[in-house]
Amino acid sequence: MKKIKALVIAPYPGLKQLANTLAKEQTLFDITVRQGDLEEAIPIAKQFEKEGYDLIISRGGTARLLREHTSLPVIEIQVSGYDILRTLTLVKDYNTGFHLIGFPNICQGFVSVSNLLQINIPHTIIHSQEEVRQAVQTAKAGGARIIIGDTITYKTAEEYGLQGILITSGKESLLEAFEQARQTYDIIENMTKKVQAYAQLLQRTKEPIIIYDQQGIIQLANPSFKKMLPAIDEEDMKGSSVYTYLPFLKHIDTHSNQKTEAQETSHMITINGQMIEVNKGSLELAQGSKQYYLRFSTQLNHSNGKHAISIMTTTPAISSFSQILGTSQAIKNVIEQGQSLAQQTGPIALYGENGTGKKTLAGIIHSSGLQQEGDFLLIRINHDSQEAMERLIQLLGNIDLGTLAIQGIECLAINKQEKITAAIETKKCQVIFIFTESPLDLLQKKKLSPELAKQVKKRQIRLPSLKEHLEDLNEYIRMFIAQYNVKFGKQIVGIRDQALNLLYEHSWPGNLSELSDVIAKAVHSATGEYIDQNDLVPHLQAIDHCGDLEKVPIDLNKPLAEIEKDIITRVLQEENMNQTRAAQRLGINRSTLWRKLK
């Protein structure tokens, strides 16, 4: 049977001697005894804590101080009735004035027993060791010549030329401390076994789970969660801030209230391009404290393999117009229009090619506008369905403050768009529609309802393609290098002229998103301090290859597996290599998509 490893720290020599004597009789313990009073005891405790001891036994002020500096349980040797009687018997016949100075537990016990014995003992109750010196001075000024108390009181009295009498602990007090230590160890051991069992269960479950406290400090993250974030697969996350890995969570936690905390809430988020459902709940702990858990589900159940609408509460990537890079006139126009519309009410339309930053601009308008105190929701409608219309109308009915950035409204039938338009007219929240084509073009193609087009006619911004403001390219490149230096732990300081020329010559069909992806791969693969041609060429060629595929019809005479691969590659290119959107269009999940591409 494993013995309890206990450290006894004795504040005075007599207690050390008694502890060593009694330790030999304790068959359940492996006891080490050291002498140390108050601050002297702290390094002793820390040393034995590192050596794997289970608990500490000490006395008085030393025990209380140790509790502040060690994570081990500290058992306090109490002053027993026998200890008080021994001391009273010793001092009762003294003719010289004496005074008791001690913490409440000591003084109260002494006063109770002395009253029974009809012995009058002047006393001063202290609550911290810093009060001892003043208490001794006051007692001396009052005529006391003998000071009764704990170790620090005893020593301080001698400093002031007074006689000190130390309240010593007898055998019965130390034996009681050993018994309390045994009981404490048994309770902790049983709790530890339960915690280990629960922890193993969480570690083995396939569902990604993370638990964090009220300060956002991670208490547990199971392997399934770490696999969901490959960049930190081997990192020990315990003790880190959850917001470092899940920045969107700061927004959700900030807007939580007692009503929502009492139940499990569901949120849609995107991690590494994959749409994930997150369920957040709270765990009630002792003394009113709480911890929170997140359960992640990537297996979204939709009958057609592709959900009709996805809703994600998020925090805008950037929140101010001053953070928008670029000095070209095209970008200045966007900033000027955005600043104006942010202070207006009524639906807004943002349109432009894929990757031009429409969602980013929507986030800035939200953060700078009249709805900044509410949630920022990114909503994507993937195909025409009654479900998508009803959920969107329900959402509009539940939100009075905040911004809804809606992408894909043109996927819905005109009659459904009209119902949504009617619902918007009565709401105070900000609605921002995101299109790749202009509202006018969509109206002419009968993809957009006339009423909706009318709503956004005077409040729309066109975001230019990257090739329309290439004078900003260098600035974007430097920004992306700085970002990915942080992500990949690199120290890239710039880009060689020949490599820069390659980027200027590229057509950039995916605009800023494509540029970001290319620079990320270049920074990750670069071995020198500068990005050179060799770091860029493979990634640019891959993009050009996808572009060429679009011009070539799929050869239906190939084997079925190759035709399937060509279709997947084509859809990936059309979605700017966004794996999640490509998988959604094809009605498969991401793992199936990449398995078929191998």
mmCIF file with all atom_site columns, N, CA and C in Angstrom, residues 396-455:
data_model
loop_
_atom_site.group_PDB
_atom_site.id
_atom_site.type_symbol
_atom_site.label_atom_id
_atom_site.label_alt_id
_atom_site.label_comp_id
_atom_site.label_asym_id
_atom_site.label_entity_id
_atom_site.label_seq_id
_atom_site.pdbx_PDB_ins_code
_atom_site.Cartn_x
_atom_site.Cartn_y
_atom_site.Cartn_z
_atom_site.occupancy
_atom_site.B_iso_or_equiv
_atom_site.pdbx_formal_charge
_atom_site.auth_seq_id
_atom_site.auth_comp_id
_atom_site.auth_asym_id
_atom_site.auth_atom_id
_atom_site.pdbx_PDB_model_num
ATOM 1   N N  . LEU A 1 396 ? -34.239 37.812 -38.414 1.00 0.00 ? 396 LEU A N  1
ATOM 2   C CA . LEU A 1 396 ? -34.544 39.247 -38.472 1.00 0.00 ? 396 LEU A CA 1
ATOM 3   C C  . LEU A 1 396 ? -35.521 39.644 -37.370 1.00 0.00 ? 396 LEU A C  1
ATOM 4   N N  . GLY A 1 397 ? -36.440 38.747 -37.043 1.00 0.00 ? 397 GLY A N  1
ATOM 5   C CA . GLY A 1 397 ? -37.419 39.041 -36.006 1.00 0.00 ? 397 GLY A CA 1
ATOM 6   C C  . GLY A 1 397 ? -36.836 39.037 -34.606 1.00 0.00 ? 397 GLY A C  1
ATOM 7   N N  . ASN A 1 398 ? -35.714 38.321 -34.412 1.00 0.00 ? 398 ASN A N  1
ATOM 8   C CA . ASN A 1 398 ? -35.128 38.193 -33.072 1.00 0.00 ? 398 ASN A CA 1
ATOM 9   C C  . ASN A 1 398 ? -34.022 39.193 -32.784 1.00 0.00 ? 398 ASN A C  1
ATOM 10  N N  . ILE A 1 399 ? -33.539 39.886 -33.797 1.00 0.00 ? 399 ILE A N  1
ATOM 11  C CA . ILE A 1 399 ? -32.395 40.786 -33.605 1.00 0.00 ? 399 ILE A CA 1
ATOM 12  C C  . ILE A 1 399 ? -32.828 42.235 -33.788 1.00 0.00 ? 399 ILE A C  1
ATOM 13  N N  . ASP A 1 400 ? -32.662 43.009 -32.726 1.00 0.00 ? 400 ASP A N  1
ATOM 14  C CA . ASP A 1 400 ? -32.969 44.438 -32.794 1.00 0.00 ? 400 ASP A CA 1
ATOM 15  C C  . ASP A 1 400 ? -31.712 45.281 -32.939 1.00 0.00 ? 400 ASP A C  1
ATOM 16  N N  . LEU A 1 401 ? -30.578 44.728 -32.498 1.00 0.00 ? 401 LEU A N  1
ATOM 17  C CA . LEU A 1 401 ? -29.316 45.464 -32.543 1.00 0.00 ? 401 LEU A CA 1
ATOM 18  C C  . LEU A 1 401 ? -28.240 44.544 -33.093 1.00 0.00 ? 401 LEU A C  1
ATOM 19  N N  . GLY A 1 402 ? -27.534 45.020 -34.112 1.00 0.00 ? 402 GLY A N  1
ATOM 20  C CA . GLY A 1 402 ? -26.484 44.205 -34.715 1.00 0.00 ? 402 GLY A CA 1
ATOM 21  C C  . GLY A 1 402 ? -26.519 44.304 -36.224 1.00 0.00 ? 402 GLY A C  1
ATOM 22  N N  . THR A 1 403 ? -25.654 43.496 -36.855 1.00 0.00 ? 403 THR A N  1
ATOM 23  C CA . THR A 1 403 ? -25.530 43.534 -38.316 1.00 0.00 ? 403 THR A CA 1
ATOM 24  C C  . THR A 1 403 ? -25.611 42.126 -38.883 1.00 0.00 ? 403 THR A C  1
ATOM 25  N N  . LEU A 1 404 ? -26.413 41.974 -39.941 1.00 0.00 ? 404 LEU A N  1
ATOM 26  C CA . LEU A 1 404 ? -26.502 40.722 -40.676 1.00 0.00 ? 404 LEU A CA 1
ATOM 27  C C  . LEU A 1 404 ? -25.864 40.926 -42.043 1.00 0.00 ? 404 LEU A C  1
ATOM 28  N N  . ALA A 1 405 ? -24.743 40.257 -42.282 1.00 0.00 ? 405 ALA A N  1
ATOM 29  C CA . ALA A 1 405 ? -24.097 40.298 -43.595 1.00 0.00 ? 405 ALA A CA 1
ATOM 30  C C  . ALA A 1 405 ? -24.550 39.053 -44.355 1.00 0.00 ? 405 ALA A C  1
ATOM 31  N N  . ILE A 1 406 ? -25.382 39.247 -45.382 1.00 0.00 ? 406 ILE A N  1
ATOM 32  C CA . ILE A 1 406 ? -26.045 38.134 -46.071 1.00 0.00 ? 406 ILE A CA 1
ATOM 33  C C  . ILE A 1 406 ? -25.438 37.930 -47.451 1.00 0.00 ? 406 ILE A C  1
ATOM 34  N N  . GLN A 1 407 ? -24.954 36.735 -47.683 1.00 0.00 ? 407 GLN A N  1
ATOM 35  C CA . GLN A 1 407 ? -24.373 36.368 -48.969 1.00 0.00 ? 407 GLN A CA 1
ATOM 36  C C  . GLN A 1 407 ? -25.237 35.282 -49.613 1.00 0.00 ? 407 GLN A C  1
ATOM 37  N N  . GLY A 1 408 ? -25.572 35.463 -50.874 1.00 0.00 ? 408 GLY A N  1
ATOM 38  C CA . GLY A 1 408 ? -26.321 34.438 -51.594 1.00 0.00 ? 408 GLY A CA 1
ATOM 39  C C  . GLY A 1 408 ? -27.819 34.639 -51.619 1.00 0.00 ? 408 GLY A C  1
ATOM 40  N N  . ILE A 1 409 ? -28.301 35.858 -51.310 1.00 0.00 ? 409 ILE A N  1
ATOM 41  C CA . ILE A 1 409 ? -29.740 36.113 -51.337 1.00 0.00 ? 409 ILE A CA 1
ATOM 42  C C  . ILE A 1 409 ? -30.314 35.861 -52.734 1.00 0.00 ? 409 ILE A C  1
ATOM 43  N N  . GLU A 1 410 ? -29.462 36.041 -53.772 1.00 0.00 ? 410 GLU A N  1
ATOM 44  C CA . GLU A 1 410 ? -29.910 35.847 -55.143 1.00 0.00 ? 410 GLU A CA 1
ATOM 45  C C  . GLU A 1 410 ? -30.193 34.383 -55.471 1.00 0.00 ? 410 GLU A C  1
ATOM 46  N N  . CYS A 1 411 ? -29.779 33.461 -54.557 1.00 0.00 ? 411 CYS A N  1
ATOM 47  C CA . CYS A 1 411 ? -30.080 32.040 -54.757 1.00 0.00 ? 411 CYS A CA 1
ATOM 48  C C  . CYS A 1 411 ? -31.559 31.734 -54.515 1.00 0.00 ? 411 CYS A C  1
ATOM 49  N N  . LEU A 1 412 ? -32.218 32.608 -53.758 1.00 0.00 ? 412 LEU A N  1
ATOM 50  C CA . LEU A 1 412 ? -33.625 32.381 -53.436 1.00 0.00 ? 412 LEU A CA 1
ATOM 51  C C  . LEU A 1 412 ? -34.539 32.840 -54.576 1.00 0.00 ? 412 LEU A C  1
ATOM 52  N N  . ALA A 1 413 ? -35.702 32.218 -54.635 1.00 0.00 ? 413 ALA A N  1
ATOM 53  C CA . ALA A 1 413 ? -36.695 32.630 -55.629 1.00 0.00 ? 413 ALA A CA 1
ATOM 54  C C  . ALA A 1 413 ? -37.155 34.056 -55.322 1.00 0.00 ? 413 ALA A C  1
ATOM 55  N N  . ILE A 1 414 ? -37.617 34.767 -56.356 1.00 0.00 ? 414 ILE A N  1
ATOM 56  C CA . ILE A 1 414 ? -37.993 36.174 -56.218 1.00 0.00 ? 414 ILE A CA 1
ATOM 57  C C  . ILE A 1 414 ? -39.073 36.356 -55.141 1.00 0.00 ? 414 ILE A C  1
ATOM 58  N N  . ASN A 1 415 ? -40.068 35.468 -55.108 1.00 0.00 ? 415 ASN A N  1
ATOM 59  C CA . ASN A 1 415 ? -41.141 35.628 -54.109 1.00 0.00 ? 415 ASN A CA 1
ATOM 60  C C  . ASN A 1 415 ? -40.609 35.503 -52.679 1.00 0.00 ? 415 ASN A C  1
ATOM 61  N N  . LYS A 1 416 ? -39.592 34.664 -52.479 1.00 0.00 ? 416 LYS A N  1
ATOM 62  C CA . LYS A 1 416 ? -38.993 34.531 -51.148 1.00 0.00 ? 416 LYS A CA 1
ATOM 63  C C  . LYS A 1 416 ? -38.190 35.788 -50.819 1.00 0.00 ? 416 LYS A C  1
ATOM 64  N N  . GLN A 1 417 ? -37.478 36.323 -51.802 1.00 0.00 ? 417 GLN A N  1
ATOM 65  C CA . GLN A 1 417 ? -36.728 37.564 -51.591 1.00 0.00 ? 417 GLN A CA 1
ATOM 66  C C  . GLN A 1 417 ? -37.666 38.702 -51.164 1.00 0.00 ? 417 GLN A C  1
ATOM 67  N N  . GLU A 1 418 ? -38.844 38.734 -51.758 1.00 0.00 ? 418 GLU A N  1
ATOM 68  C CA . GLU A 1 418 ? -39.799 39.806 -51.439 1.00 0.00 ? 418 GLU A CA 1
ATOM 69  C C  . GLU A 1 418 ? -40.274 39.716 -49.989 1.00 0.00 ? 418 GLU A C  1
ATOM 70  N N  . LYS A 1 419 ? -40.472 38.504 -49.500 1.00 0.00 ? 419 LYS A N  1
ATOM 71  C CA . LYS A 1 419 ? -40.879 38.332 -48.099 1.00 0.00 ? 419 LYS A CA 1
ATOM 72  C C  . LYS A 1 419 ? -39.767 38.781 -47.154 1.00 0.00 ? 419 LYS A C  1
ATOM 73  N N  . ILE A 1 420 ? -38.526 38.477 -47.523 1.00 0.00 ? 420 ILE A N  1
ATOM 74  C CA . ILE A 1 420 ? -37.383 38.896 -46.703 1.00 0.00 ? 420 ILE A CA 1
ATOM 75  C C  . ILE A 1 420 ? -37.257 40.424 -46.741 1.00 0.00 ? 420 ILE A C  1
ATOM 76  N N  . THR A 1 421 ? -37.451 41.000 -47.917 1.00 0.00 ? 421 THR A N  1
ATOM 77  C CA . THR A 1 421 ? -37.383 42.456 -48.061 1.00 0.00 ? 421 THR A CA 1
ATOM 78  C C  . THR A 1 421 ? -38.423 43.137 -47.178 1.00 0.00 ? 421 THR A C  1
ATOM 79  N N  . ALA A 1 422 ? -39.612 42.572 -47.125 1.00 0.00 ? 422 ALA A N  1
ATOM 80  C CA . ALA A 1 422 ? -40.674 43.135 -46.284 1.00 0.00 ? 422 ALA A CA 1
ATOM 81  C C  . ALA A 1 422 ? -40.309 43.056 -44.812 1.00 0.00 ? 422 ALA A C  1
ATOM 82  N N  . ALA A 1 423 ? -39.659 41.957 -44.429 1.00 0.00 ? 423 ALA A N  1
ATOM 83  C CA . ALA A 1 423 ? -39.251 41.793 -43.025 1.00 0.00 ? 423 ALA A CA 1
ATOM 84  C C  . ALA A 1 423 ? -38.165 42.805 -42.654 1.00 0.00 ? 423 ALA A C  1
ATOM 85  N N  . ILE A 1 424 ? -37.287 43.123 -43.597 1.00 0.00 ? 424 ILE A N  1
ATOM 86  C CA . ILE A 1 424 ? -36.189 44.069 -43.346 1.00 0.00 ? 424 ILE A CA 1
ATOM 87  C C  . ILE A 1 424 ? -36.725 45.473 -43.103 1.00 0.00 ? 424 ILE A C  1
ATOM 88  N N  . GLU A 1 425 ? -37.762 45.849 -43.803 1.00 0.00 ? 425 GLU A N  1
ATOM 89  C CA . GLU A 1 425 ? -38.293 47.218 -43.724 1.00 0.00 ? 425 GLU A CA 1
ATOM 90  C C  . GLU A 1 425 ? -38.710 47.614 -42.311 1.00 0.00 ? 425 GLU A C  1
ATOM 91  N N  . THR A 1 426 ? -39.086 46.642 -41.490 1.00 0.00 ? 426 THR A N  1
ATOM 92  C CA . THR A 1 426 ? -39.582 46.949 -40.143 1.00 0.00 ? 426 THR A CA 1
ATOM 93  C C  . THR A 1 426 ? -38.503 46.803 -39.070 1.00 0.00 ? 426 THR A C  1
ATOM 94  N N  . LYS A 1 427 ? -37.264 46.464 -39.459 1.00 0.00 ? 427 LYS A N  1
ATOM 95  C CA . LYS A 1 427 ? -36.221 46.181 -38.475 1.00 0.00 ? 427 LYS A CA 1
ATOM 96  C C  . LYS A 1 427 ? -35.227 47.329 -38.356 1.00 0.00 ? 427 LYS A C  1
ATOM 97  N N  . LYS A 1 428 ? -34.658 47.458 -37.148 1.00 0.00 ? 428 LYS A N  1
ATOM 98  C CA . LYS A 1 428 ? -33.652 48.496 -36.902 1.00 0.00 ? 428 LYS A CA 1
ATOM 99  C C  . LYS A 1 428 ? -32.236 47.990 -37.126 1.00 0.00 ? 428 LYS A C  1
ATOM 100 N N  . CYS A 1 429 ? -32.040 46.672 -37.140 1.00 0.00 ? 429 CYS A N  1
ATOM 101 C CA . CYS A 1 429 ? -30.683 46.144 -37.321 1.00 0.00 ? 429 CYS A CA 1
ATOM 102 C C  . CYS A 1 429 ? -30.170 46.453 -38.724 1.00 0.00 ? 429 CYS A C  1
ATOM 103 N N  . GLN A 1 430 ? -28.842 46.459 -38.858 1.00 0.00 ? 430 GLN A N  1
ATOM 104 C CA . GLN A 1 430 ? -28.210 46.736 -40.152 1.00 0.00 ? 430 GLN A CA 1
ATOM 105 C C  . GLN A 1 430 ? -28.161 45.462 -40.993 1.00 0.00 ? 430 GLN A C  1
ATOM 106 N N  . VAL A 1 431 ? -28.562 45.552 -42.250 1.00 0.00 ? 431 VAL A N  1
ATOM 107 C CA . VAL A 1 431 ? -28.466 44.426 -43.179 1.00 0.00 ? 431 VAL A CA 1
ATOM 108 C C  . VAL A 1 431 ? -27.527 44.819 -44.308 1.00 0.00 ? 431 VAL A C  1
ATOM 109 N N  . ILE A 1 432 ? -26.525 43.956 -44.546 1.00 0.00 ? 432 ILE A N  1
ATOM 110 C CA . ILE A 1 432 ? -25.570 44.185 -45.636 1.00 0.00 ? 432 ILE A CA 1
ATOM 111 C C  . ILE A 1 432 ? -25.622 42.985 -46.569 1.00 0.00 ? 432 ILE A C  1
ATOM 112 N N  . PHE A 1 433 ? -25.996 43.234 -47.821 1.00 0.00 ? 433 PHE A N  1
ATOM 113 C CA . PHE A 1 433 ? -26.009 42.167 -48.821 1.00 0.00 ? 433 PHE A CA 1
ATOM 114 C C  . PHE A 1 433 ? -24.659 42.122 -49.534 1.00 0.00 ? 433 PHE A C  1
ATOM 115 N N  . ILE A 1 434 ? -24.184 40.916 -49.780 1.00 0.00 ? 434 ILE A N  1
ATOM 116 C CA . ILE A 1 434 ? -22.889 40.719 -50.443 1.00 0.00 ? 434 ILE A CA 1
ATOM 117 C C  . ILE A 1 434 ? -23.123 39.974 -51.755 1.00 0.00 ? 434 ILE A C  1
ATOM 118 N N  . PHE A 1 435 ? -22.651 40.578 -52.856 1.00 0.00 ? 435 PHE A N  1
ATOM 119 C CA . PHE A 1 435 ? -22.827 40.000 -54.198 1.00 0.00 ? 435 PHE A CA 1
ATOM 120 C C  . PHE A 1 435 ? -21.487 39.978 -54.936 1.00 0.00 ? 435 PHE A C  1
ATOM 121 N N  . THR A 1 436 ? -21.375 39.080 -55.897 1.00 0.00 ? 436 THR A N  1
ATOM 122 C CA . THR A 1 436 ? -20.228 39.133 -56.815 1.00 0.00 ? 436 THR A CA 1
ATOM 123 C C  . THR A 1 436 ? -20.568 39.993 -58.028 1.00 0.00 ? 436 THR A C  1
ATOM 124 N N  . GLU A 1 437 ? -21.857 40.049 -58.385 1.00 0.00 ? 437 GLU A N  1
ATOM 125 C CA . GLU A 1 437 ? -22.308 40.909 -59.483 1.00 0.00 ? 437 GLU A CA 1
ATOM 126 C C  . GLU A 1 437 ? -23.033 42.126 -58.905 1.00 0.00 ? 437 GLU A C  1
ATOM 127 N N  . SER A 1 438 ? -23.155 43.179 -59.687 1.00 0.00 ? 438 SER A N  1
ATOM 128 C CA . SER A 1 438 ? -23.844 44.373 -59.210 1.00 0.00 ? 438 SER A CA 1
ATOM 129 C C  . SER A 1 438 ? -25.339 44.083 -59.080 1.00 0.00 ? 438 SER A C  1
ATOM 130 N N  . PRO A 1 439 ? -26.022 44.743 -58.145 1.00 0.00 ? 439 PRO A N  1
ATOM 131 C CA . PRO A 1 439 ? -27.472 44.559 -58.010 1.00 0.00 ? 439 PRO A CA 1
ATOM 132 C C  . PRO A 1 439 ? -28.222 44.838 -59.316 1.00 0.00 ? 439 PRO A C  1
ATOM 133 N N  . LEU A 1 440 ? -27.745 45.808 -60.102 1.00 0.00 ? 440 LEU A N  1
ATOM 134 C CA . LEU A 1 440 ? -28.398 46.131 -61.365 1.00 0.00 ? 440 LEU A CA 1
ATOM 135 C C  . LEU A 1 440 ? -28.315 44.958 -62.339 1.00 0.00 ? 440 LEU A C  1
ATOM 136 N N  . ASP A 1 441 ? -27.116 44.354 -62.434 1.00 0.00 ? 441 ASP A N  1
ATOM 137 C CA . ASP A 1 441 ? -26.954 43.190 -63.319 1.00 0.00 ? 441 ASP A CA 1
ATOM 138 C C  . ASP A 1 441 ? -27.838 42.031 -62.856 1.00 0.00 ? 441 ASP A C  1
ATOM 139 N N  . LEU A 1 442 ? -27.890 41.809 -61.559 1.00 0.00 ? 442 LEU A N  1
ATOM 140 C CA . LEU A 1 442 ? -28.718 40.724 -61.039 1.00 0.00 ? 442 LEU A CA 1
ATOM 141 C C  . LEU A 1 442 ? -30.197 40.995 -61.293 1.00 0.00 ? 442 LEU A C  1
ATOM 142 N N  . LEU A 1 443 ? -30.592 42.257 -61.190 1.00 0.00 ? 443 LEU A N  1
ATOM 143 C CA . LEU A 1 443 ? -31.979 42.628 -61.473 1.00 0.00 ? 443 LEU A CA 1
ATOM 144 C C  . LEU A 1 443 ? -32.327 42.355 -62.929 1.00 0.00 ? 443 LEU A C  1
ATOM 145 N N  . GLN A 1 444 ? -31.418 42.721 -63.831 1.00 0.00 ? 444 GLN A N  1
ATOM 146 C CA . GLN A 1 444 ? -31.651 42.508 -65.263 1.00 0.00 ? 444 GLN A CA 1
ATOM 147 C C  . GLN A 1 444 ? -31.708 41.032 -65.614 1.00 0.00 ? 444 GLN A C  1
ATOM 148 N N  . LYS A 1 445 ? -30.973 40.216 -64.854 1.00 0.00 ? 445 LYS A N  1
ATOM 149 C CA . LYS A 1 445 ? -30.991 38.771 -65.084 1.00 0.00 ? 445 LYS A CA 1
ATOM 150 C C  . LYS A 1 445 ? -32.139 38.085 -64.336 1.00 0.00 ? 445 LYS A C  1
ATOM 151 N N  . LYS A 1 446 ? -32.957 38.915 -63.664 1.00 0.00 ? 446 LYS A N  1
ATOM 152 C CA . LYS A 1 446 ? -34.110 38.433 -62.897 1.00 0.00 ? 446 LYS A CA 1
ATOM 153 C C  . LYS A 1 446 ? -33.698 37.480 -61.774 1.00 0.00 ? 446 LYS A C  1
ATOM 154 N N  . LYS A 1 447 ? -32.513 37.775 -61.191 1.00 0.00 ? 447 LYS A N  1
ATOM 155 C CA . LYS A 1 447 ? -32.039 37.019 -60.034 1.00 0.00 ? 447 LYS A CA 1
ATOM 156 C C  . LYS A 1 447 ? -32.272 37.783 -58.728 1.00 0.00 ? 447 LYS A C  1
ATOM 157 N N  . LEU A 1 448 ? -32.674 39.053 -58.872 1.00 0.00 ? 448 LEU A N  1
ATOM 158 C CA . LEU A 1 448 ? -32.877 39.883 -57.698 1.00 0.00 ? 448 LEU A CA 1
ATOM 159 C C  . LEU A 1 448 ? -34.240 40.558 -57.797 1.00 0.00 ? 448 LEU A C  1
ATOM 160 N N  . SER A 1 449 ? -34.974 40.561 -56.680 1.00 0.00 ? 449 SER A N  1
ATOM 161 C CA . SER A 1 449 ? -36.309 41.151 -56.708 1.00 0.00 ? 449 SER A CA 1
ATOM 162 C C  . SER A 1 449 ? -36.219 42.659 -56.894 1.00 0.00 ? 449 SER A C  1
ATOM 163 N N  . PRO A 1 450 ? -37.121 43.274 -57.655 1.00 0.00 ? 450 PRO A N  1
ATOM 164 C CA . PRO A 1 450 ? -37.104 44.728 -57.863 1.00 0.00 ? 450 PRO A CA 1
ATOM 165 C C  . PRO A 1 450 ? -37.162 45.503 -56.545 1.00 0.00 ? 450 PRO A C  1
ATOM 166 N N  . GLU A 1 451 ? -37.908 44.985 -55.581 1.00 0.00 ? 451 GLU A N  1
ATOM 167 C CA . GLU A 1 451 ? -38.045 45.686 -54.303 1.00 0.00 ? 451 GLU A CA 1
ATOM 168 C C  . GLU A 1 451 ? -36.718 45.705 -53.542 1.00 0.00 ? 451 GLU A C  1
ATOM 169 N N  . LEU A 1 452 ? -36.023 44.583 -53.575 1.00 0.00 ? 452 LEU A N  1
ATOM 170 C CA . LEU A 1 452 ? -34.729 44.526 -52.880 1.00 0.00 ? 452 LEU A CA 1
ATOM 171 C C  . LEU A 1 452 ? -33.719 45.431 -53.577 1.00 0.00 ? 452 LEU A C  1
ATOM 172 N N  . ALA A 1 453 ? -33.708 45.373 -54.910 1.00 0.00 ? 453 ALA A N  1
ATOM 173 C CA . ALA A 1 453 ? -32.793 46.232 -55.671 1.00 0.00 ? 453 ALA A CA 1
ATOM 174 C C  . ALA A 1 453 ? -33.062 47.705 -55.370 1.00 0.00 ? 453 ALA A C  1
ATOM 175 N N  . LYS A 1 454 ? -34.343 48.038 -55.197 1.00 0.00 ? 454 LYS A N  1
ATOM 176 C CA . LYS A 1 454 ? -34.713 49.416 -54.887 1.00 0.00 ? 454 LYS A CA 1
ATOM 177 C C  . LYS A 1 454 ? -34.195 49.825 -53.503 1.00 0.00 ? 454 LYS A C  1
ATOM 178 N N  . GLN A 1 455 ? -34.247 48.896 -52.549 1.00 0.00 ? 455 GLN A N  1
ATOM 179 C CA . GLN A 1 455 ? -33.793 49.182 -51.186 1.00 0.00 ? 455 GLN A CA 1
ATOM 180 C C  . GLN A 1 455 ? -32.314 49.567 -51.138 1.00 0.00 ? 455 GLN A C  1
#
